[in-house]
mmCIF file of C-alpha atoms in Angstrom:
data_model
loop_
_atom_site.group_PDB
_atom_site.id
_atom_site.type_symbol
_atom_site.label_atom_id
_atom_site.label_comp_id
_atom_site.label_asym_id
_atom_site.label_seq_id
_atom_site.Cartn_x
_atom_site.Cartn_y
_atom_site.Cartn_z
ATOM 1 C CA MET A 29 -6.928 -52.846 70.803
ATOM 2 C CA ARG A 30 -9.273 -51.756 68.033
ATOM 3 C CA PRO A 31 -9.891 -48.198 69.390
ATOM 4 C CA LEU A 32 -6.135 -47.754 69.818
ATOM 5 C CA PHE A 33 -5.467 -48.967 66.279
ATOM 6 C CA THR A 34 -8.364 -46.929 64.893
ATOM 7 C CA TRP A 35 -7.232 -43.526 66.141
ATOM 8 C CA LEU A 36 -3.603 -43.637 67.258
ATOM 9 C CA MET A 37 -2.071 -45.287 64.202
ATOM 10 C CA PRO A 38 -3.625 -42.928 61.594
ATOM 11 C CA THR A 39 -2.459 -39.958 63.666
ATOM 12 C CA LEU A 40 1.072 -41.333 63.785
ATOM 13 C CA ILE A 41 1.212 -42.052 60.052
ATOM 14 C CA TRP A 42 -0.312 -38.709 59.035
ATOM 15 C CA ALA A 43 2.332 -36.991 61.171
ATOM 16 C CA VAL A 44 5.014 -38.810 59.190
ATOM 17 C CA VAL A 45 3.311 -37.872 55.900
ATOM 18 C CA ILE A 46 3.305 -34.187 56.840
ATOM 19 C CA TRP A 47 6.880 -34.359 58.143
ATOM 20 C CA ARG A 48 8.237 -35.900 54.947
ATOM 21 C CA ALA A 49 6.152 -33.793 52.543
ATOM 22 C CA PRO A 50 8.875 -31.132 51.899
ATOM 23 C CA SER A 51 11.356 -33.790 50.759
ATOM 24 C CA ALA A 52 8.810 -35.892 48.864
ATOM 25 C CA PHE A 53 9.964 -34.854 45.397
ATOM 26 C CA VAL A 54 13.685 -34.488 45.994
ATOM 27 C CA SER A 55 14.511 -37.985 44.808
ATOM 28 C CA ARG A 56 12.876 -41.168 43.584
ATOM 29 C CA ALA A 57 13.405 -42.867 46.953
ATOM 30 C CA ASN A 58 11.843 -40.005 48.935
ATOM 31 C CA ARG A 59 8.923 -39.834 46.532
ATOM 32 C CA ALA A 60 8.232 -43.572 46.829
ATOM 33 C CA LEU A 61 8.505 -43.548 50.631
ATOM 34 C CA TRP A 62 6.188 -40.563 50.958
ATOM 35 C CA ALA A 63 3.665 -42.227 48.648
ATOM 36 C CA ALA A 64 3.829 -45.419 50.745
ATOM 37 C CA PHE A 65 3.090 -43.545 53.963
ATOM 38 C CA THR A 66 0.318 -41.566 52.260
ATOM 39 C CA ALA A 67 -1.334 -44.782 51.064
ATOM 40 C CA ILE A 68 -1.057 -46.281 54.562
ATOM 41 C CA ALA A 69 -2.537 -43.136 56.105
ATOM 42 C CA LEU A 70 -5.459 -43.137 53.667
ATOM 43 C CA GLY A 71 -6.162 -46.800 54.325
ATOM 44 C CA LEU A 72 -6.060 -46.399 58.117
ATOM 45 C CA SER A 73 -8.267 -43.314 57.920
ATOM 46 C CA CYS A 74 -11.102 -45.504 56.581
ATOM 47 C CA ARG A 75 -11.382 -47.389 59.868
ATOM 48 C CA PRO A 76 -13.333 -44.911 62.089
ATOM 49 C CA ALA A 77 -17.077 -45.608 62.046
ATOM 50 C CA SER A 78 -17.901 -42.005 61.147
ATOM 51 C CA VAL A 79 -15.714 -42.213 58.029
ATOM 52 C CA GLU A 80 -17.222 -45.578 57.075
ATOM 53 C CA ARG A 81 -20.735 -44.171 57.277
ATOM 54 C CA ALA A 82 -19.817 -41.013 55.313
ATOM 55 C CA LEU A 83 -18.161 -42.975 52.499
ATOM 56 C CA GLY A 84 -21.073 -45.384 52.403
ATOM 57 C CA GLU A 85 -23.526 -42.519 52.007
ATOM 58 C CA VAL A 86 -21.458 -40.847 49.293
ATOM 59 C CA THR A 87 -20.870 -43.987 47.202
ATOM 60 C CA GLY A 88 -24.087 -45.816 47.985
ATOM 61 C CA ILE A 89 -22.055 -48.917 48.960
ATOM 62 C CA ARG A 90 -22.341 -49.606 52.669
ATOM 63 C CA ASP A 91 -19.016 -51.408 53.045
ATOM 64 C CA VAL A 92 -16.939 -49.581 50.438
ATOM 65 C CA THR A 93 -14.288 -48.832 53.068
ATOM 66 C CA GLN A 94 -13.304 -52.517 52.929
ATOM 67 C CA LEU A 95 -12.214 -52.154 49.325
ATOM 68 C CA LEU A 96 -10.608 -48.739 49.809
ATOM 69 C CA LYS A 97 -8.392 -49.774 52.712
ATOM 70 C CA HIS A 98 -7.273 -52.971 50.973
ATOM 71 C CA LEU A 99 -6.461 -51.109 47.760
ATOM 72 C CA ALA A 100 -4.526 -48.600 49.845
ATOM 73 C CA GLY A 101 -2.628 -51.492 51.419
ATOM 74 C CA VAL A 102 -1.706 -52.892 48.006
ATOM 75 C CA ALA A 103 -0.540 -49.463 46.854
ATOM 76 C CA ALA A 104 1.521 -49.006 50.036
ATOM 77 C CA ALA A 105 3.211 -52.365 49.468
ATOM 78 C CA TYR A 106 4.083 -51.371 45.899
ATOM 79 C CA PHE A 107 5.546 -47.986 46.841
ATOM 80 C CA LEU A 108 7.481 -49.496 49.745
ATOM 81 C CA LEU A 109 9.138 -51.969 47.374
ATOM 82 C CA GLU A 110 9.935 -49.111 45.002
ATOM 83 C CA TYR A 111 11.552 -47.272 47.913
ATOM 84 C CA VAL A 112 13.735 -50.146 49.020
ATOM 85 C CA GLN A 113 14.818 -50.765 45.443
ATOM 86 C CA ALA A 114 15.740 -47.084 45.054
ATOM 87 C CA VAL A 115 17.840 -46.926 48.232
ATOM 88 C CA ARG A 116 19.476 -50.249 47.431
ATOM 89 C CA ARG A 117 21.219 -48.622 44.455
ATOM 90 C CA ARG A 118 21.975 -51.888 42.771
ATOM 91 C CA PRO A 119 20.966 -52.707 39.200
ATOM 92 C CA GLU A 120 17.911 -54.905 38.909
ATOM 93 C CA ARG A 121 16.874 -57.161 36.128
ATOM 94 C CA PRO A 122 15.397 -55.446 33.057
ATOM 95 C CA GLY A 123 11.636 -55.179 33.308
ATOM 96 C CA ALA A 124 11.509 -55.881 37.070
ATOM 97 C CA ALA A 125 9.929 -52.493 37.826
ATOM 98 C CA ARG A 126 7.271 -53.103 35.154
ATOM 99 C CA VAL A 127 6.522 -56.553 36.574
ATOM 100 C CA ARG A 128 5.983 -55.055 40.042
ATOM 101 C CA LEU A 129 3.629 -52.461 38.626
ATOM 102 C CA LEU A 130 1.651 -55.018 36.609
ATOM 103 C CA LEU A 131 1.322 -57.361 39.595
ATOM 104 C CA THR A 132 0.102 -54.472 41.729
ATOM 105 C CA LEU A 133 -2.494 -53.461 39.138
ATOM 106 C CA ALA A 134 -3.584 -57.097 38.760
ATOM 107 C CA ALA A 135 -4.001 -57.481 42.514
ATOM 108 C CA GLY A 136 -6.010 -54.252 42.700
ATOM 109 C CA LEU A 137 -8.226 -55.346 39.837
ATOM 110 C CA ALA A 138 -8.759 -58.801 41.392
ATOM 111 C CA LEU A 139 -9.742 -57.250 44.737
ATOM 112 C CA THR A 140 -12.152 -54.871 42.999
ATOM 113 C CA LEU A 141 -13.837 -57.649 40.993
ATOM 114 C CA LEU A 142 -14.113 -59.908 44.027
ATOM 115 C CA PHE A 143 -15.505 -57.056 46.085
ATOM 116 C CA VAL A 144 -18.145 -56.261 43.466
ATOM 117 C CA PHE A 145 -19.193 -59.791 42.498
ATOM 118 C CA ALA A 146 -18.221 -62.115 45.365
ATOM 119 C CA LEU A 147 -18.788 -60.165 48.582
ATOM 120 C CA PRO A 148 -22.221 -59.496 50.095
ATOM 121 C CA HIS A 149 -22.934 -55.826 50.747
ATOM 122 C CA ASP A 150 -25.638 -55.979 53.395
ATOM 123 C CA ALA A 151 -23.628 -54.614 56.345
ATOM 124 C CA ASP A 152 -21.787 -51.388 57.133
ATOM 125 C CA GLY A 153 -18.027 -50.963 56.940
ATOM 126 C CA ALA A 154 -15.950 -53.715 58.510
ATOM 127 C CA PHE A 155 -19.110 -55.688 59.260
ATOM 128 C CA GLY A 156 -19.302 -56.492 55.544
ATOM 129 C CA ILE A 157 -16.651 -59.165 56.054
ATOM 130 C CA ASP A 158 -17.356 -59.943 59.701
ATOM 131 C CA ALA A 159 -20.969 -60.789 58.864
ATOM 132 C CA HIS A 160 -19.966 -63.361 56.201
ATOM 133 C CA PHE A 161 -16.518 -64.461 57.309
ATOM 134 C CA GLY A 162 -16.910 -68.134 56.458
ATOM 135 C CA GLU A 163 -18.191 -67.656 52.910
ATOM 136 C CA PRO A 164 -15.887 -68.696 50.006
ATOM 137 C CA GLY A 165 -15.952 -65.286 48.329
ATOM 138 C CA VAL A 166 -14.794 -63.583 51.528
ATOM 139 C CA LYS A 167 -11.987 -66.098 52.008
ATOM 140 C CA VAL A 168 -10.725 -65.708 48.443
ATOM 141 C CA TYR A 169 -10.856 -61.908 48.735
ATOM 142 C CA LEU A 170 -8.848 -61.944 51.966
ATOM 143 C CA CYS A 171 -6.351 -64.478 50.624
ATOM 144 C CA VAL A 172 -5.620 -62.289 47.578
ATOM 145 C CA PHE A 173 -4.806 -59.344 49.819
ATOM 146 C CA ASP A 174 -2.761 -61.449 52.257
ATOM 147 C CA THR A 175 -0.775 -62.926 49.363
ATOM 148 C CA VAL A 176 0.207 -59.467 48.150
ATOM 149 C CA PHE A 177 1.075 -58.497 51.720
ATOM 150 C CA ALA A 178 3.157 -61.632 52.274
ATOM 151 C CA LEU A 179 5.144 -61.182 49.060
ATOM 152 C CA ALA A 180 5.797 -57.504 49.747
ATOM 153 C CA GLY A 181 6.764 -58.181 53.368
ATOM 154 C CA ALA A 182 9.165 -60.975 52.427
ATOM 155 C CA ARG A 183 10.767 -58.952 49.644
ATOM 156 C CA ALA A 184 11.159 -55.849 51.822
ATOM 157 C CA MET A 185 12.630 -57.908 54.655
ATOM 158 C CA VAL A 186 15.256 -59.495 52.390
ATOM 159 C CA LEU A 187 16.240 -56.270 50.642
ATOM 160 C CA PHE A 188 16.424 -54.137 53.776
ATOM 161 C CA TRP A 189 18.422 -56.779 55.598
ATOM 162 C CA SER A 190 20.861 -57.219 52.712
ATOM 163 C CA ASN A 191 21.420 -53.448 52.582
ATOM 164 C CA ARG A 192 22.741 -53.528 56.150
ATOM 165 C CA GLU A 193 25.985 -55.092 54.944
ATOM 166 C CA ALA A 194 26.967 -51.946 53.039
ATOM 167 C CA VAL A 195 26.206 -49.583 55.940
ATOM 168 C CA PRO A 196 28.611 -48.942 58.842
ATOM 169 C CA PRO A 197 27.306 -49.399 62.409
ATOM 170 C CA GLY A 198 25.255 -46.459 63.570
ATOM 171 C CA ALA A 199 21.881 -44.818 63.176
ATOM 172 C CA LEU A 200 21.484 -45.726 59.509
ATOM 173 C CA ARG A 201 22.100 -49.406 60.160
ATOM 174 C CA ALA A 202 19.687 -49.275 63.109
ATOM 175 C CA GLY A 203 17.086 -47.753 60.783
ATOM 176 C CA LEU A 204 17.589 -50.480 58.195
ATOM 177 C CA THR A 205 17.281 -53.109 60.929
ATOM 178 C CA CYS A 206 13.931 -51.637 61.974
ATOM 179 C CA LEU A 207 12.762 -51.591 58.358
ATOM 180 C CA ALA A 208 13.781 -55.229 57.893
ATOM 181 C CA ALA A 209 11.968 -56.114 61.124
ATOM 182 C CA SER A 210 8.914 -54.249 59.816
ATOM 183 C CA GLY A 211 8.951 -56.387 56.658
ATOM 184 C CA ALA A 212 9.314 -59.540 58.760
ATOM 185 C CA THR A 213 6.363 -58.470 60.913
ATOM 186 C CA GLY A 214 4.264 -57.861 57.792
ATOM 187 C CA LEU A 215 5.134 -61.344 56.540
ATOM 188 C CA ALA A 216 4.246 -62.842 59.933
ATOM 189 C CA TYR A 217 0.921 -60.978 59.872
ATOM 190 C CA ALA A 218 0.043 -62.307 56.413
ATOM 191 C CA LEU A 219 0.926 -65.876 57.370
ATOM 192 C CA TYR A 220 -1.071 -65.586 60.578
ATOM 193 C CA ARG A 221 -4.059 -64.306 58.640
ATOM 194 C CA TYR A 222 -3.871 -67.366 56.389
ATOM 195 C CA HIS A 223 -4.009 -69.539 59.512
ATOM 196 C CA PHE A 224 -6.848 -67.473 60.989
ATOM 197 C CA ILE A 225 -8.931 -67.606 57.803
ATOM 198 C CA ILE A 226 -8.481 -71.346 57.371
ATOM 199 C CA THR A 227 -9.043 -72.355 60.997
ATOM 200 C CA SER A 228 -11.776 -69.915 61.991
ATOM 201 C CA GLY A 229 -14.421 -71.304 59.645
ATOM 202 C CA ASN A 230 -17.638 -69.347 59.962
ATOM 203 C CA ALA A 231 -16.716 -67.248 62.998
ATOM 204 C CA THR A 232 -19.555 -64.765 62.606
ATOM 205 C CA GLU A 233 -21.625 -64.091 65.721
ATOM 206 C CA PHE A 234 -24.793 -62.034 66.047
ATOM 207 C CA ASP A 235 -26.068 -59.980 68.952
ATOM 208 C CA ALA A 236 -29.621 -59.938 70.332
ATOM 209 C CA ASP A 237 -30.720 -57.544 67.590
ATOM 210 C CA GLY A 238 -29.411 -59.829 64.871
ATOM 211 C CA LYS A 239 -26.475 -57.577 63.976
ATOM 212 C CA PRO A 240 -23.028 -59.137 63.380
ATOM 213 C CA VAL A 241 -20.536 -58.768 66.210
ATOM 214 C CA PRO A 242 -17.128 -57.466 64.994
ATOM 215 C CA LEU A 243 -14.492 -60.174 64.987
ATOM 216 C CA GLN A 244 -11.908 -59.435 67.673
ATOM 217 C CA ASP A 245 -8.458 -60.958 67.318
ATOM 218 C CA THR A 246 -5.629 -59.423 69.313
ATOM 219 C CA VAL A 247 -2.834 -60.795 67.138
ATOM 220 C CA SER A 248 -4.461 -59.470 63.959
ATOM 221 C CA GLU A 249 -4.584 -56.020 65.526
ATOM 222 C CA LEU A 250 -1.196 -56.086 67.226
ATOM 223 C CA LEU A 251 0.986 -57.261 64.329
ATOM 224 C CA PRO A 252 0.015 -54.458 61.881
ATOM 225 C CA ALA A 253 0.467 -51.893 64.637
ATOM 226 C CA LEU A 254 3.935 -53.274 65.420
ATOM 227 C CA MET A 255 4.786 -53.332 61.717
ATOM 228 C CA LEU A 256 3.850 -49.658 61.327
ATOM 229 C CA VAL A 257 5.750 -48.614 64.462
ATOM 230 C CA LEU A 258 8.892 -50.372 63.190
ATOM 231 C CA LEU A 259 8.423 -48.768 59.782
ATOM 232 C CA VAL A 260 8.159 -45.308 61.333
ATOM 233 C CA LEU A 261 11.196 -45.972 63.536
ATOM 234 C CA GLY A 262 13.164 -47.182 60.539
ATOM 235 C CA VAL A 263 12.718 -43.935 58.640
ATOM 236 C CA THR A 264 13.016 -41.631 61.685
ATOM 237 C CA VAL A 265 16.049 -43.060 63.532
ATOM 238 C CA PRO A 266 18.675 -41.558 61.168
ATOM 239 C CA PRO A 267 17.124 -38.048 61.017
ATOM 240 C CA ALA A 268 16.364 -38.222 64.749
ATOM 241 C CA ARG A 269 20.060 -38.858 65.389
ATOM 242 C CA THR A 270 20.890 -35.880 63.170
ATOM 243 C CA LEU A 271 18.420 -33.752 65.123
ATOM 244 C CA MET A 272 19.925 -34.845 68.447
ATOM 245 C CA GLY A 273 23.389 -33.981 67.135
ATOM 246 C CA TYR A 274 22.125 -30.553 66.066
ATOM 247 C CA LEU A 275 20.581 -29.915 69.494
ATOM 248 C CA ARG A 276 23.759 -31.118 71.220
ATOM 249 C CA ASP A 277 25.893 -28.766 69.119
ATOM 250 C CA GLN A 278 23.518 -25.873 69.746
ATOM 251 C CA TYR A 279 23.714 -26.482 73.487
ATOM 252 C CA ALA A 280 27.525 -26.621 73.306
ATOM 253 C CA LEU A 281 27.573 -23.319 71.373
ATOM 254 C CA TRP A 282 25.317 -21.803 74.035
ATOM 255 C CA ARG A 283 27.727 -22.889 76.772
ATOM 256 C CA LEU A 284 30.797 -21.670 74.862
ATOM 257 C CA HIS A 285 29.335 -18.310 73.903
ATOM 258 C CA PRO A 286 30.308 -16.184 76.980
ATOM 259 C CA LEU A 287 33.957 -17.304 76.856
ATOM 260 C CA TRP A 288 34.108 -17.128 73.057
ATOM 261 C CA ALA A 289 32.532 -13.661 72.920
ATOM 262 C CA ASP A 290 34.993 -12.281 75.492
ATOM 263 C CA VAL A 291 38.184 -13.672 73.969
ATOM 264 C CA VAL A 292 37.307 -12.775 70.365
ATOM 265 C CA ALA A 293 36.489 -9.238 71.519
ATOM 266 C CA ALA A 294 39.998 -9.125 72.960
ATOM 267 C CA VAL A 295 41.576 -10.852 69.926
ATOM 268 C CA PRO A 296 39.195 -10.142 67.000
ATOM 269 C CA GLN A 297 41.583 -11.403 64.324
ATOM 270 C CA VAL A 298 40.919 -15.043 65.258
ATOM 271 C CA VAL A 299 37.228 -14.916 64.306
ATOM 272 C CA LEU A 300 36.130 -16.745 61.156
ATOM 273 C CA GLY A 301 33.257 -14.761 59.714
ATOM 274 C CA THR A 302 31.032 -12.286 61.535
ATOM 275 C CA PRO A 303 30.533 -12.732 65.303
ATOM 276 C CA SER A 304 26.949 -13.637 66.175
ATOM 277 C CA SER A 305 24.775 -13.326 69.243
ATOM 278 C CA ARG A 306 23.302 -16.167 71.264
ATOM 279 C CA LEU A 307 19.855 -15.479 69.828
ATOM 280 C CA ARG A 308 21.163 -15.618 66.279
ATOM 281 C CA ASP A 309 22.866 -18.919 67.121
ATOM 282 C CA LEU A 310 19.561 -20.399 68.270
ATOM 283 C CA LEU A 311 17.808 -19.279 65.083
ATOM 284 C CA THR A 312 20.413 -20.934 62.829
ATOM 285 C CA VAL A 313 19.020 -24.212 61.514
ATOM 286 C CA ARG A 314 21.941 -25.517 59.456
ATOM 287 C CA ASP A 315 24.499 -28.037 60.691
ATOM 288 C CA ARG A 316 26.416 -26.570 63.640
ATOM 289 C CA SER A 317 29.274 -29.044 64.063
ATOM 290 C CA VAL A 318 31.720 -27.053 61.913
ATOM 291 C CA GLU A 319 30.821 -23.783 63.636
ATOM 292 C CA LEU A 320 31.321 -25.437 67.024
ATOM 293 C CA ALA A 321 34.805 -26.627 66.040
ATOM 294 C CA HIS A 322 35.659 -23.169 64.661
ATOM 295 C CA ARG A 323 34.720 -21.526 67.947
ATOM 296 C CA ALA A 324 36.680 -23.980 70.053
ATOM 297 C CA PHE A 325 39.780 -23.409 67.931
ATOM 298 C CA ALA A 326 39.150 -19.648 67.880
ATOM 299 C CA ILE A 327 39.389 -19.670 71.677
ATOM 300 C CA ARG A 328 42.604 -21.708 71.483
ATOM 301 C CA ASP A 329 44.055 -19.363 68.834
ATOM 302 C CA ALA A 330 43.130 -16.356 70.978
ATOM 303 C CA ALA A 331 44.900 -17.965 73.944
ATOM 304 C CA LEU A 332 48.049 -18.413 71.827
ATOM 305 C CA VAL A 333 47.890 -14.770 70.695
ATOM 306 C CA LEU A 334 47.534 -13.677 74.314
ATOM 307 C CA ARG A 335 50.581 -15.764 75.217
ATOM 308 C CA GLU A 336 52.607 -13.870 72.640
ATOM 309 C CA ASP A 337 51.350 -10.605 74.124
ATOM 310 C CA THR A 338 52.889 -11.257 77.538
ATOM 311 C CA PRO A 339 56.060 -9.339 78.401
ATOM 312 C CA VAL A 340 57.188 -11.847 81.020
ATOM 313 C CA PRO A 341 58.929 -15.157 80.134
ATOM 314 C CA GLU A 342 56.582 -18.054 80.610
ATOM 315 C CA ALA A 343 59.058 -20.041 82.742
ATOM 316 C CA ALA A 344 59.187 -17.240 85.327
ATOM 317 C CA SER A 345 55.479 -16.643 85.509
ATOM 318 C CA THR A 346 53.574 -16.888 88.723
ATOM 319 C CA ALA A 347 49.969 -17.429 89.560
ATOM 320 C CA VAL A 348 47.571 -14.989 87.940
ATOM 321 C CA ASP A 349 44.901 -13.027 89.699
ATOM 322 C CA GLY A 350 45.532 -14.672 93.049
ATOM 323 C CA PRO A 351 46.301 -18.288 94.038
ATOM 324 C CA THR A 352 45.918 -20.973 91.375
ATOM 325 C CA ALA A 353 45.751 -24.148 93.414
ATOM 326 C CA GLY A 354 49.497 -24.358 93.953
ATOM 327 C CA VAL A 355 50.421 -23.859 90.287
ATOM 328 C CA GLY A 356 53.591 -21.771 90.007
ATOM 329 C CA PRO A 357 56.983 -21.724 88.353
ATOM 330 C CA THR A 358 57.957 -25.079 89.833
ATOM 331 C CA ALA A 359 54.748 -26.854 88.952
ATOM 332 C CA GLY A 360 55.991 -28.056 85.541
ATOM 333 C CA ALA A 361 54.318 -27.847 82.173
ATOM 334 C CA ALA A 362 52.709 -31.255 82.150
ATOM 335 C CA SER A 363 48.958 -31.269 82.403
ATOM 336 C CA THR A 364 49.194 -34.106 84.900
ATOM 337 C CA SER A 365 50.433 -31.646 87.559
ATOM 338 C CA ALA A 366 46.788 -30.899 88.275
ATOM 339 C CA GLY A 367 43.501 -32.598 87.613
ATOM 340 C CA ASP A 368 41.663 -31.754 84.424
ATOM 341 C CA GLY A 369 39.053 -29.813 86.377
ATOM 342 C CA ASP A 370 41.697 -27.781 88.254
ATOM 343 C CA LEU A 371 43.665 -27.131 85.072
ATOM 344 C CA ALA A 372 40.530 -25.990 83.256
ATOM 345 C CA ARG A 373 39.873 -23.576 86.111
ATOM 346 C CA VAL A 374 43.477 -22.311 85.901
ATOM 347 C CA GLU A 375 43.097 -21.618 82.185
ATOM 348 C CA ALA A 376 39.710 -19.980 82.722
ATOM 349 C CA ARG A 377 41.156 -17.710 85.434
ATOM 350 C CA TRP A 378 44.087 -16.727 83.223
ATOM 351 C CA LEU A 379 41.831 -16.034 80.234
ATOM 352 C CA ARG A 380 39.538 -13.872 82.355
ATOM 353 C CA THR A 381 42.508 -11.849 83.602
ATOM 354 C CA ALA A 382 44.031 -11.584 80.114
ATOM 355 C CA VAL A 383 40.746 -10.341 78.655
ATOM 356 C CA ARG A 384 40.523 -7.666 81.365
ATOM 357 C CA HIS A 385 44.073 -6.533 80.663
ATOM 358 C CA ARG A 386 43.346 -6.279 76.958
ATOM 359 C CA ALA A 387 40.225 -4.192 77.705
ATOM 360 C CA ARG A 388 42.475 -1.704 79.603
ATOM 361 C CA ALA A 389 45.061 -1.690 76.768
ATOM 362 C CA LEU A 390 47.504 -3.570 78.978
ATOM 363 C CA PRO A 391 49.600 -6.562 77.917
ATOM 364 C CA ALA A 392 48.222 -9.921 78.908
ATOM 365 C CA PRO A 393 49.826 -11.507 81.978
ATOM 366 C CA ALA A 394 52.010 -14.554 81.562
ATOM 367 C CA PRO A 395 50.087 -17.825 81.876
ATOM 368 C CA PRO A 396 50.901 -20.180 84.744
ATOM 369 C CA ALA A 397 53.600 -22.710 83.962
ATOM 370 C CA ALA A 398 51.111 -25.584 84.167
ATOM 371 C CA LEU A 399 49.345 -24.218 81.068
ATOM 372 C CA ALA A 400 51.560 -25.647 78.374
ATOM 373 C CA ALA A 401 51.030 -24.451 74.825
ATOM 374 C CA THR A 402 49.591 -27.878 74.039
ATOM 375 C CA THR A 403 47.068 -27.825 76.880
ATOM 376 C CA GLY A 404 43.701 -29.017 75.590
ATOM 377 C CA GLY A 405 42.630 -31.790 73.232
ATOM 378 C CA ARG A 406 44.574 -33.630 70.577
ATOM 379 C CA THR A 407 41.552 -33.956 68.274
ATOM 380 C CA PRO A 408 38.707 -31.540 67.405
ATOM 381 C CA ARG A 409 36.315 -33.530 69.591
ATOM 382 C CA GLU A 410 38.722 -33.490 72.532
ATOM 383 C CA GLU A 411 39.404 -29.776 72.058
ATOM 384 C CA ILE A 412 35.671 -29.013 72.087
ATOM 385 C CA ALA A 413 35.217 -31.061 75.269
ATOM 386 C CA TRP A 414 38.157 -29.259 76.872
ATOM 387 C CA MET A 415 36.860 -25.820 75.924
ATOM 388 C CA LEU A 416 33.457 -26.681 77.362
ATOM 389 C CA SER A 417 35.179 -27.439 80.678
ATOM 390 C CA VAL A 418 37.083 -24.146 80.511
ATOM 391 C CA ALA A 419 33.881 -22.281 79.583
ATOM 392 C CA ALA A 420 32.067 -23.798 82.578
ATOM 393 C CA ALA A 421 34.881 -22.708 84.905
ATOM 394 C CA TYR A 422 34.957 -19.277 83.243
ATOM 395 C CA ARG A 423 31.232 -18.853 83.807
ATOM 396 C CA GLN A 424 31.536 -20.011 87.438
ATOM 397 C CA LEU A 425 34.322 -17.487 88.097
ATOM 398 C CA GLY A 426 32.066 -14.732 86.812
ATOM 399 C CA THR A 427 29.254 -15.923 89.080
ATOM 400 C CA ASP A 428 31.598 -16.018 92.099
ATOM 401 C CA GLU A 429 32.823 -12.490 91.408
ATOM 402 C CA SER A 430 29.251 -11.224 91.096
ATOM 403 C CA ASP A 431 28.375 -12.845 94.423
ATOM 404 C CA ARG A 432 31.388 -11.213 96.123
ATOM 405 C CA ARG A 433 30.484 -7.777 94.762
ATOM 406 C CA SER A 434 26.894 -8.143 95.935
ATOM 407 C CA THR A 435 27.933 -9.196 99.443
ATOM 408 C CA PRO A 436 28.040 -6.213 101.867
#
């Protein structure tokens, strides 16, 4: 577990630090969260042996990484509490922020004094504690850090969990649940460390060369890793859902583009804004949901304009461009006269024919009777889903025609 924790976790946290850097100074909450992840990343980066040796050589203190990573942990706990208080958006008692800051500074000062005056410094890096685990100074030092961790974990758990009540079900509530679970895991880790420190006694072992063997405890390694994973999930679930929605809308725009481009070329007055190419669509990074709805309704508006263009009464219309699966003047206007897939294909066939007529300066043919003016969805989401079905049928008709032309 230690190699995994040593290399994988710093990489994960540094990725989050880099990802959130652009928004770090947008608001107090973003600034506090970014500072918390930066402190965690700095603390975890002290764990590799090469970093421990380099810092020891620079400072002249062989186990200085012990102090640095614990101070980073205290700072991370402070900034995390500042973040949860900022997103909670509820008034706190006067002076509460100052109390948190003073307690953090006091804990950092206590750890520094204990490190300087109570801990032996005759071993490198993590071995500085492993080599003297049962000594009173080591126990007091570890208990100070675990106390800060326990208080921060408990407070974060309570605040994150209470914030869930004001959030509707969805990605944001899932993120808050992960953050509350992260706080609970941090509390469990601190309590377990109390138990481990008290019950382990002098657990130091030495190898044949007289060097201390690193203390290996799976739970002590697993719980912090789980806490960090839950913390990362908590802050990435909401934006990840936004990203998935963006990708879904981009894919829908890609599928709609051939049909949309053809009908707005035939009926340009229905376009909102300047028509764009598929490549330009892919390079657009803003929210695409509104644009997707506009295009779906632009296709519907174009279909209505094409209906008005027909010189033949709709009730007397016949199938367009060949057979339409039995849809004719006696088929009725209800969409239940054919399955949704068949009706989407009927509309796609009629739109393809109407677009061709418009390109030759001819009036559009009358739509089949099964295509009522209300054919499609009753809500924007339903209309988009319907137009995607029509676009798929429209694209398939074009493929079939290409295959027929290429067949000798």
